[in-house]
XYZ file of C-alpha atoms in Angstrom:
610
model
C 99.798 94.139 85.647
C 98.131 96.411 83.105
C 98.956 99.280 85.452
C 102.532 98.046 85.636
C 102.984 98.017 81.894
C 101.435 101.474 81.501
C 103.389 103.038 84.327
C 106.853 101.674 83.583
C 109.143 103.598 81.237
C 109.585 102.029 77.818
C 112.990 100.621 78.644
C 111.738 98.832 81.740
C 108.251 97.726 80.803
C 108.328 93.991 80.446
C 106.474 92.920 77.366
C 103.783 95.588 77.331
C 100.446 93.864 77.525
C 98.870 95.699 74.596
C 101.105 96.389 71.606
C 100.753 99.577 69.605
C 98.295 99.353 66.747
C 99.871 98.285 63.511
C 98.399 98.112 60.012
C 97.207 94.621 59.123
C 99.569 92.591 56.968
C 98.892 92.387 53.275
C 98.415 88.631 53.503
C 97.904 86.720 56.704
C 100.282 83.873 57.447
C 98.393 80.564 57.503
C 99.113 76.872 57.247
C 97.034 76.578 54.112
C 98.359 76.615 50.586
C 98.046 79.937 48.725
C 94.786 80.298 46.746
C 94.868 79.819 42.980
C 94.961 82.970 40.861
C 91.274 82.742 39.894
C 90.059 82.194 43.437
C 88.059 84.771 45.295
C 90.228 87.303 47.065
C 91.115 86.459 50.632
C 89.936 89.017 53.168
C 92.703 89.444 55.727
C 91.721 88.519 59.258
C 91.916 91.310 61.827
C 95.139 91.340 63.793
C 95.106 89.482 67.111
C 95.601 92.639 69.106
C 92.464 94.197 67.640
C 90.395 92.399 70.243
C 92.483 93.893 73.025
C 92.288 97.398 71.561
C 88.533 97.023 71.199
C 88.367 96.063 74.862
C 90.419 99.093 75.816
C 88.126 101.296 73.724
C 85.077 99.809 75.410
C 86.670 100.436 78.782
C 87.420 104.043 77.895
C 83.905 104.646 76.551
C 82.330 103.160 79.663
C 84.518 105.278 81.931
C 83.670 108.399 79.935
C 79.976 107.601 80.254
C 80.303 107.380 84.010
C 82.243 110.632 84.198
C 79.593 112.375 82.107
C 76.756 111.000 84.229
C 78.396 112.110 87.479
C 79.592 115.471 86.227
C 83.293 114.767 86.740
C 83.945 111.279 88.108
C 82.341 108.562 90.183
C 83.898 109.776 93.436
C 83.716 107.392 96.374
C 81.931 104.796 94.243
C 85.343 104.026 92.727
C 86.458 102.211 95.877
C 83.155 100.355 96.396
C 83.864 97.271 94.175
C 87.139 96.484 95.937
C 85.632 97.037 99.391
C 82.622 94.836 98.599
C 84.875 92.079 97.220
C 87.122 92.174 100.280
C 84.234 92.245 102.745
C 82.400 89.412 100.981
C 85.548 87.281 100.857
C 86.180 87.683 104.578
C 82.512 87.243 105.511
C 81.547 84.248 103.371
C 85.007 82.665 102.877
C 84.276 82.236 99.165
C 86.909 84.230 97.342
C 85.777 83.381 93.792
C 82.198 84.499 94.431
C 83.464 87.624 96.206
C 85.794 88.602 93.374
C 83.114 88.026 90.773
C 80.722 90.177 92.805
C 83.307 92.961 92.932
C 83.948 92.849 89.191
C 80.213 92.775 88.460
C 79.540 95.758 90.741
C 82.407 97.696 89.176
C 81.199 96.924 85.666
C 77.738 98.122 86.705
C 79.163 101.426 87.983
C 81.246 101.864 84.834
C 78.102 101.786 82.676
C 76.729 104.858 84.459
C 73.219 103.423 84.274
C 71.928 102.363 87.681
C 68.655 101.067 86.245
C 69.842 98.597 83.601
C 73.605 98.644 84.167
C 73.402 95.607 86.439
C 72.360 93.543 83.397
C 74.857 94.902 80.859
C 77.562 94.964 83.532
C 77.011 91.258 84.213
C 77.979 90.340 80.650
C 80.736 92.968 80.517
C 82.297 91.174 83.499
C 83.333 88.323 81.204
C 83.298 90.014 77.813
C 85.420 93.010 78.810
C 87.281 92.566 82.073
C 87.977 88.825 82.300
C 88.894 88.702 78.631
C 91.200 91.702 79.014
C 92.891 90.022 81.996
C 93.527 86.879 79.945
C 94.638 88.837 76.869
C 97.408 90.562 78.835
C 100.735 89.007 77.815
C 102.248 89.323 81.293
C 99.244 87.628 82.855
C 99.440 84.806 80.326
C 103.129 84.356 81.171
C 102.291 84.047 84.880
C 99.596 81.476 84.090
C 102.031 79.411 82.002
C 104.721 79.642 84.673
C 102.265 78.639 87.409
C 101.002 75.637 85.433
C 104.534 74.511 84.620
C 105.610 74.769 88.261
C 102.567 72.751 89.288
C 103.485 70.130 86.681
C 107.063 69.932 87.969
C 105.870 69.509 91.553
C 103.499 66.772 90.414
C 106.327 64.931 88.680
C 108.826 65.091 91.543
C 106.125 63.904 93.939
C 105.152 60.998 91.710
C 108.744 59.881 91.011
C 109.679 59.806 94.701
C 111.881 62.911 94.664
C 109.770 64.803 97.184
C 109.820 61.827 99.542
C 113.627 61.903 99.378
C 113.668 65.624 100.293
C 111.334 64.919 103.202
C 113.595 62.131 104.473
C 116.696 64.346 104.320
C 115.073 67.457 105.760
C 113.387 65.683 108.630
C 116.776 64.396 109.823
C 117.438 68.004 110.880
C 113.926 69.424 111.074
C 112.655 66.960 113.636
C 110.320 69.438 115.304
C 107.645 71.849 114.139
C 109.830 74.799 115.106
C 112.764 73.595 113.038
C 110.464 72.842 110.122
C 109.175 76.413 110.201
C 112.716 77.746 110.455
C 113.812 75.649 107.459
C 110.867 77.006 105.463
C 111.794 80.586 106.376
C 115.431 80.005 105.394
C 114.425 78.589 102.018
C 112.009 81.482 101.515
C 114.846 83.915 102.160
C 117.257 82.042 99.895
C 114.908 82.149 96.863
C 115.111 85.936 96.754
C 115.095 86.810 93.074
C 111.326 86.732 92.398
C 108.259 86.577 94.627
C 106.183 84.373 92.286
C 108.977 81.834 91.941
C 109.539 82.020 95.696
C 105.978 81.167 96.674
C 105.614 78.296 94.212
C 109.020 76.722 94.914
C 108.969 77.056 98.708
C 105.314 76.133 99.170
C 105.469 73.060 96.964
C 108.816 71.853 98.328
C 108.222 72.352 102.043
C 104.578 71.260 102.263
C 105.311 67.514 102.635
C 107.927 68.279 105.304
C 105.738 70.578 107.377
C 102.844 68.134 106.988
C 104.883 65.396 108.575
C 105.792 67.733 111.452
C 102.141 68.737 111.969
C 102.625 72.372 111.018
C 99.288 73.824 109.939
C 98.806 74.811 106.311
C 97.904 78.303 107.545
C 101.345 78.668 109.158
C 103.086 77.351 106.037
C 101.210 79.829 103.842
C 102.089 82.670 106.229
C 105.806 81.876 106.167
C 105.775 81.520 102.380
C 103.864 84.782 101.867
C 105.776 86.844 104.426
C 109.200 85.918 103.081
C 108.469 86.158 99.335
C 107.694 89.834 98.671
C 109.747 91.300 101.560
C 112.979 89.617 100.475
C 112.293 90.352 96.802
C 111.972 94.071 97.534
C 115.048 94.253 99.777
C 117.649 92.190 97.918
C 119.923 94.210 95.666
C 119.284 92.303 92.427
C 115.765 90.980 91.935
C 112.982 91.299 89.401
C 111.422 93.951 91.651
C 114.439 96.218 91.926
C 114.894 96.976 88.249
C 111.272 97.981 87.961
C 111.366 100.100 91.093
C 114.623 101.839 90.150
C 113.125 102.696 86.774
C 110.112 104.284 88.440
C 112.349 106.227 90.816
C 114.496 107.457 87.945
C 111.471 108.720 86.045
C 110.095 110.481 89.139
C 113.314 112.262 90.151
C 114.286 113.250 86.608
C 112.022 116.316 86.738
C 112.955 117.432 90.263
C 114.913 120.704 90.093
C 118.262 120.788 91.917
C 118.195 117.046 92.642
C 120.994 115.135 90.932
C 121.244 111.848 92.873
C 121.076 108.629 90.829
C 118.006 106.409 90.985
C 119.863 103.338 92.261
C 121.536 105.421 94.960
C 118.092 106.638 96.058
C 116.928 103.029 96.249
C 119.956 101.946 98.313
C 119.490 104.863 100.706
C 115.796 103.976 101.070
C 116.448 100.401 102.278
C 117.108 101.343 105.953
C 113.705 103.071 106.022
C 111.871 99.966 104.707
C 110.588 99.110 108.158
C 107.703 96.822 107.222
C 109.561 94.429 104.854
C 112.482 94.142 107.303
C 110.246 93.648 110.325
C 107.979 91.208 108.454
C 110.992 88.970 107.812
C 112.148 89.390 111.414
C 108.704 88.448 112.747
C 108.628 85.246 110.657
C 111.880 84.072 112.251
C 110.692 85.270 115.664
C 107.475 83.233 115.471
C 109.298 80.168 114.151
C 112.065 80.414 116.744
C 109.873 80.985 119.803
C 107.147 78.535 118.735
C 104.563 80.985 120.053
C 101.500 82.293 118.232
C 98.401 84.366 118.859
C 94.987 84.957 117.343
C 93.550 82.616 114.696
C 97.036 81.274 113.930
C 97.344 79.918 117.467
C 94.079 78.017 117.069
C 95.185 76.640 113.699
C 98.546 75.484 115.052
C 97.021 73.817 118.095
C 94.511 72.058 115.864
C 97.323 70.684 113.720
C 99.509 69.577 116.657
C 96.769 68.036 118.754
C 94.582 66.414 116.100
C 96.844 66.139 113.066
C 94.230 68.098 111.071
C 96.477 70.311 108.942
C 93.662 72.472 107.601
C 90.191 73.513 108.726
C 87.609 70.765 108.131
C 85.373 71.676 105.214
C 87.876 74.119 103.741
C 88.954 74.304 100.109
C 92.211 72.581 101.072
C 90.338 69.263 101.083
C 90.014 69.497 97.298
C 93.772 69.928 97.062
C 94.237 66.820 99.190
C 92.130 64.808 96.760
C 94.333 66.031 93.931
C 97.468 65.168 95.910
C 96.415 61.521 96.091
C 96.797 61.346 92.310
C 100.456 62.289 92.737
C 101.325 59.672 95.360
C 104.379 57.724 94.145
C 104.051 53.996 93.446
C 105.203 51.734 96.305
C 108.350 50.645 94.448
C 109.422 54.192 93.452
C 113.012 54.909 94.560
C 113.623 57.848 96.908
C 116.417 59.570 95.010
C 117.253 63.134 95.997
C 118.462 64.009 92.512
C 114.951 63.524 91.117
C 113.748 66.535 93.101
C 116.880 68.645 93.522
C 117.896 68.708 89.855
C 114.545 69.975 88.447
C 114.355 72.633 91.172
C 117.980 73.636 90.564
C 117.285 73.877 86.826
C 114.313 76.122 87.633
C 116.293 78.450 89.901
C 119.381 78.623 87.710
C 117.192 78.893 84.617
C 115.410 81.969 85.955
C 118.724 83.632 86.805
C 120.164 82.714 83.390
C 117.030 83.978 81.660
C 117.251 87.268 83.528
C 120.864 87.652 82.440
C 120.193 86.734 78.800
C 117.168 88.988 78.354
C 118.697 91.806 80.389
C 122.021 91.698 78.544
C 120.269 91.775 75.175
C 118.182 94.773 76.249
C 121.249 96.633 77.575
C 123.143 96.054 74.332
C 120.172 97.201 72.290
C 119.754 100.325 74.420
C 123.439 101.165 74.425
C 123.614 101.418 78.233
C 126.548 100.463 80.429
C 126.838 96.712 81.067
C 126.358 96.606 84.857
C 124.518 94.067 86.968
C 122.021 96.757 87.959
C 121.255 97.621 84.345
C 121.076 93.969 83.300
C 118.583 93.061 86.043
C 116.663 96.271 85.488
C 116.223 95.614 81.776
C 115.577 91.861 82.131
C 112.264 90.321 81.139
C 111.338 88.219 84.157
C 108.270 86.724 82.476
C 110.304 85.325 79.603
C 112.928 84.044 82.046
C 110.312 82.275 84.174
C 108.690 80.602 81.176
C 112.046 79.361 79.846
C 113.096 78.052 83.261
C 109.776 76.351 84.036
C 109.795 74.523 80.690
C 113.398 73.391 81.249
C 112.469 72.211 84.739
C 109.534 70.141 83.445
C 111.647 68.551 80.716
C 114.350 67.702 83.264
C 111.808 66.043 85.561
C 110.331 64.090 82.636
C 113.765 62.919 81.491
C 114.703 61.735 84.999
C 111.380 59.965 85.544
C 111.241 58.163 82.195
C 114.997 57.639 81.922
C 115.129 55.735 85.224
C 111.994 53.785 84.254
C 110.196 54.910 87.389
C 107.062 55.656 85.352
C 105.999 55.011 81.806
C 105.708 57.987 79.480
C 101.924 57.867 79.787
C 102.037 57.806 83.599
C 104.569 60.653 83.535
C 102.243 62.811 81.461
C 99.388 61.959 83.835
C 101.496 63.040 86.828
C 102.445 66.269 85.053
C 98.807 66.992 84.307
C 97.756 66.144 87.881
C 100.301 68.675 89.138
C 98.994 71.356 86.803
C 95.427 70.591 87.808
C 96.195 71.566 91.418
C 96.905 75.103 90.166
C 93.636 75.625 88.272
C 91.835 77.139 91.257
C 94.720 79.554 91.748
C 94.508 80.611 88.125
C 90.757 81.233 88.319
C 91.273 83.416 91.398
C 94.183 85.255 89.766
C 92.180 86.019 86.625
C 89.297 87.403 88.667
C 91.710 89.465 90.782
C 93.245 90.904 87.613
C 89.744 91.598 86.293
C 88.942 93.547 89.452
C 92.156 95.514 88.965
C 90.963 96.391 85.445
C 87.663 97.606 86.882
C 89.521 99.699 89.462
C 91.619 101.171 86.668
C 88.507 102.098 84.685
C 86.931 103.727 87.747
C 90.081 105.620 88.741
C 90.220 104.049 92.209
C 93.851 104.986 92.800
C 93.242 108.612 91.784
C 90.412 108.866 94.305
C 92.703 107.591 97.068
C 95.518 109.953 96.065
C 93.203 112.977 95.930
C 91.769 112.125 99.341
C 95.166 111.985 101.071
C 97.339 114.494 99.186
C 96.405 117.661 101.108
C 98.889 120.047 102.698
C 100.870 118.254 105.432
C 104.013 118.681 107.472
C 107.104 117.223 105.732
C 107.662 114.741 108.556
C 104.238 113.186 108.031
C 104.661 112.719 104.265
C 106.274 109.220 104.443
C 103.589 107.990 106.880
C 100.768 109.276 104.682
C 102.387 107.716 101.611
C 102.729 104.428 103.523
C 99.002 104.428 104.332
C 98.097 105.489 100.802
C 100.193 102.692 99.280
C 98.702 100.176 101.712
C 95.150 101.259 100.867
C 95.873 101.111 97.135
C 97.490 97.665 97.317
C 94.724 96.385 99.595
C 92.063 97.593 97.175
C 93.770 96.556 93.939
C 95.682 93.465 95.095
C 98.863 94.466 93.251
C 102.136 95.668 94.777
C 103.637 96.383 91.368
C 100.536 98.242 90.251
C 100.651 100.319 93.425
C 104.285 101.229 92.822
C 103.583 102.104 89.217
C 100.674 104.348 90.212
C 102.141 106.114 93.222
C 105.892 106.438 92.695
C 105.590 109.097 89.941
C 103.088 110.990 92.141
C 104.451 110.916 95.677
C 108.132 111.697 95.024
C 107.256 115.066 93.428
C 104.697 115.488 96.250
C 107.395 115.033 98.914
C 109.735 117.375 97.035
C 106.969 119.958 96.730
C 106.191 119.822 100.456
C 109.884 120.328 101.233
C 110.080 123.166 98.713
C 107.057 124.872 100.281
C 109.023 125.126 103.540
C 112.296 125.975 101.799
C 113.875 122.667 102.849
C 114.388 121.038 99.467
C 117.907 122.398 98.970
C 119.118 121.080 102.325
C 120.672 117.631 102.195
C 119.663 117.232 105.833
C 116.081 116.651 104.694
C 116.772 114.228 101.861
C 115.789 111.459 104.272
C 112.207 112.539 103.551
C 112.746 111.514 99.913
C 114.367 108.215 100.929
C 111.642 107.442 103.453
C 108.914 108.349 100.943
C 110.401 105.989 98.359
C 110.596 103.174 100.907
C 107.060 103.955 102.114
C 105.629 103.276 98.651
C 107.176 99.821 98.521
C 106.654 98.978 102.198
C 103.046 100.123 102.147
C 102.394 98.197 98.949
C 103.755 94.991 100.484
C 101.780 95.563 103.680
C 98.518 96.123 101.816
C 99.313 93.095 99.665
C 99.741 90.893 102.754
C 96.410 92.045 104.189
C 94.375 91.798 100.991
C 92.442 88.663 100.011
C 92.602 89.727 96.346
C 96.422 89.973 96.207
C 98.026 87.778 93.561
C 101.012 86.787 95.732
C 98.712 86.027 98.677
C 96.595 83.844 96.399
C 99.645 82.007 95.068
C 100.955 81.475 98.617
C 97.649 79.881 99.609
C 97.517 77.576 96.631
C 101.218 76.626 96.700
C 100.739 75.654 100.350
C 97.408 73.872 99.673
C 95.766 76.149 102.227
C 92.256 77.557 102.069
C 92.781 81.098 100.818
C 90.480 82.893 103.244
C 91.910 80.890 106.151
C 95.362 82.109 105.096
C 94.185 85.730 105.002
C 92.415 85.468 108.391
C 95.403 83.946 110.151
C 98.019 86.186 108.534
C 96.057 89.433 109.013
C 96.757 89.885 112.774
C 100.473 89.327 112.193
C 100.587 91.746 109.264
C 98.598 94.387 111.154
C 100.828 94.049 114.206
C 104.035 94.329 112.209
C 102.663 97.108 110.018
C 101.436 99.095 113.019
C 104.829 98.906 114.722
C 106.587 99.810 111.464
C 104.362 102.864 110.966
C 104.157 104.214 114.521
C 107.674 103.461 115.721
C 109.527 103.494 112.414
C 108.147 105.604 109.588
C 106.707 108.474 111.668
C 109.709 109.069 113.981
C 112.244 108.864 111.154
C 110.153 111.346 109.201
C 110.977 113.828 111.956
C 114.722 113.137 111.694
C 115.090 110.386 114.301
C 117.849 108.068 112.983
C 116.578 104.815 111.507
C 119.278 102.853 113.343
C 117.757 103.997 116.619
C 114.172 103.057 115.751
C 114.807 99.721 114.007
C 116.066 97.937 117.178
C 113.223 99.499 119.172
C 110.695 98.129 116.665
C 112.289 94.689 116.896
C 112.182 94.756 120.707
C 108.501 95.719 120.662
C 107.736 92.745 118.402
C 109.685 90.494 120.765
C 107.513 91.829 123.586
C 104.338 91.191 121.576
C 105.194 87.573 120.879
C 106.358 87.081 124.477
C 103.377 88.618 126.295
C 100.557 88.278 123.742
C 101.634 85.024 122.097
C 101.183 81.663 123.754
C 103.128 78.432 123.314
C 101.532 76.197 120.711
C 102.529 73.090 122.611
C 102.472 72.863 126.409
C 105.829 73.657 127.930
C 107.455 70.746 129.806
C 106.935 70.691 133.529
C 110.032 71.735 135.487
C 111.790 68.865 137.166
C 111.371 68.833 140.954
C 114.327 70.088 142.948
C 116.002 67.293 144.814
């Protein structure tokens, strides 16, 4: 998120992680009484942000040392930490060790000293990069929100609210297929933010899908593959304001181009092949009850043995935690105890977005439109407000109905938060790796490698691959957008201008497709990457082993992404209408699931003909 805060224009950056330096106050505010007149003078403490600025300075000095040692930059070494982390995570199935290894290797490279840098880089891993990840205000907000959501889930499980949801849902979702379809529908309905989506849908639907013997891997896939795609396609979400701001900044300097940023975004939606097809494939898999690859094995394991996760996986630790949140035998199964806290969370986020966005619009003097309000809203503040209100609502319902004592309620809240600690550790390490990538200039290396002279029709496809590689290596869709959007829109315009096509409205689809390719590629790379924050949250919200989630989702993401690229982005780049290629892409995916996929459960034998 550091990249996000640096890349976004001032009006859209949500609580910049590092505030501008300010002179220290004349007297620090403390809880102690003022010193007597004859006391020794009080030396003011350094401001809190001094630590963060020192970390940034250390980062800059380390990067400069590397550049000096290499002559210009570190070249291909910039992508090595991310590649090592990804390979180690997939090979050893230990994501924490893999992320730490990646951060350590990157810190070693940053020092520019191959002989002793491994030692100094080891301590810089914690002192510089982990600390910087925790000191980021946006990251801290996500941690608070995640803990609060975990606490709410713990409370509604302990007070019997989740059991009531399970009873109601299973009256309709009486099969694994229907349970998956219900999860996909809920994932589509919670469209306004991907973080809120994963935590709400995963925590709410897990008991239901467990009862129906749906594997945790399948639950995590549905949660992950509905969260970001719907958040980047819906017209008013926390993503859209940020993206529109980036588009506006990028097109402001294009000569002879006067289309509004939001209009560019709307025109880019039909070219967003991967997000649209990812959502379609989720419903296709759920509706046909067919799977392939590692997901097929996971689903058959769950149906045939009732083992919802791989034996020996990290999900077993989550199961031990879940036992602490089992409701007492006499707890009532009241739907309100679960629905009301969740409703407060959802409505609270929307209200927070409106309040913070409206205040920012008034302060900036802009027109009061829904687009401007959402674009200027502070989603982190909104999520923290809503999560606190949700916890307090759950506490009031639990204690007010005398289901649990106040002490037992606090214990249930803490048990719920404790289930999120592993997710937070992984998130912090992923953010630390992103800081290392930033210091090494990983994104710049990727851009330089793929920004040669190309035909205009191939520009969106190259941007799609570049965004996917960046998101895969950094684990951040928002960071990828912030890095690439200001670069690739002028690149596309320049390629058109080189052929004298930039003044022809007939070729503006190249701009629209390029804009959509940044977002679609970022989401695709995010879905494939084991260091992605949303992928990590999807795993933990679903109580699924993270590497198992990545391994089972990867074939589906690669299949959908390949179809989107080859049959969507490339043909439309050469002026084939999107409305021709989108149905073709969907039909190809139907063919894949029909001829490559296999039924999870044996199909019933046909009745003999009389």
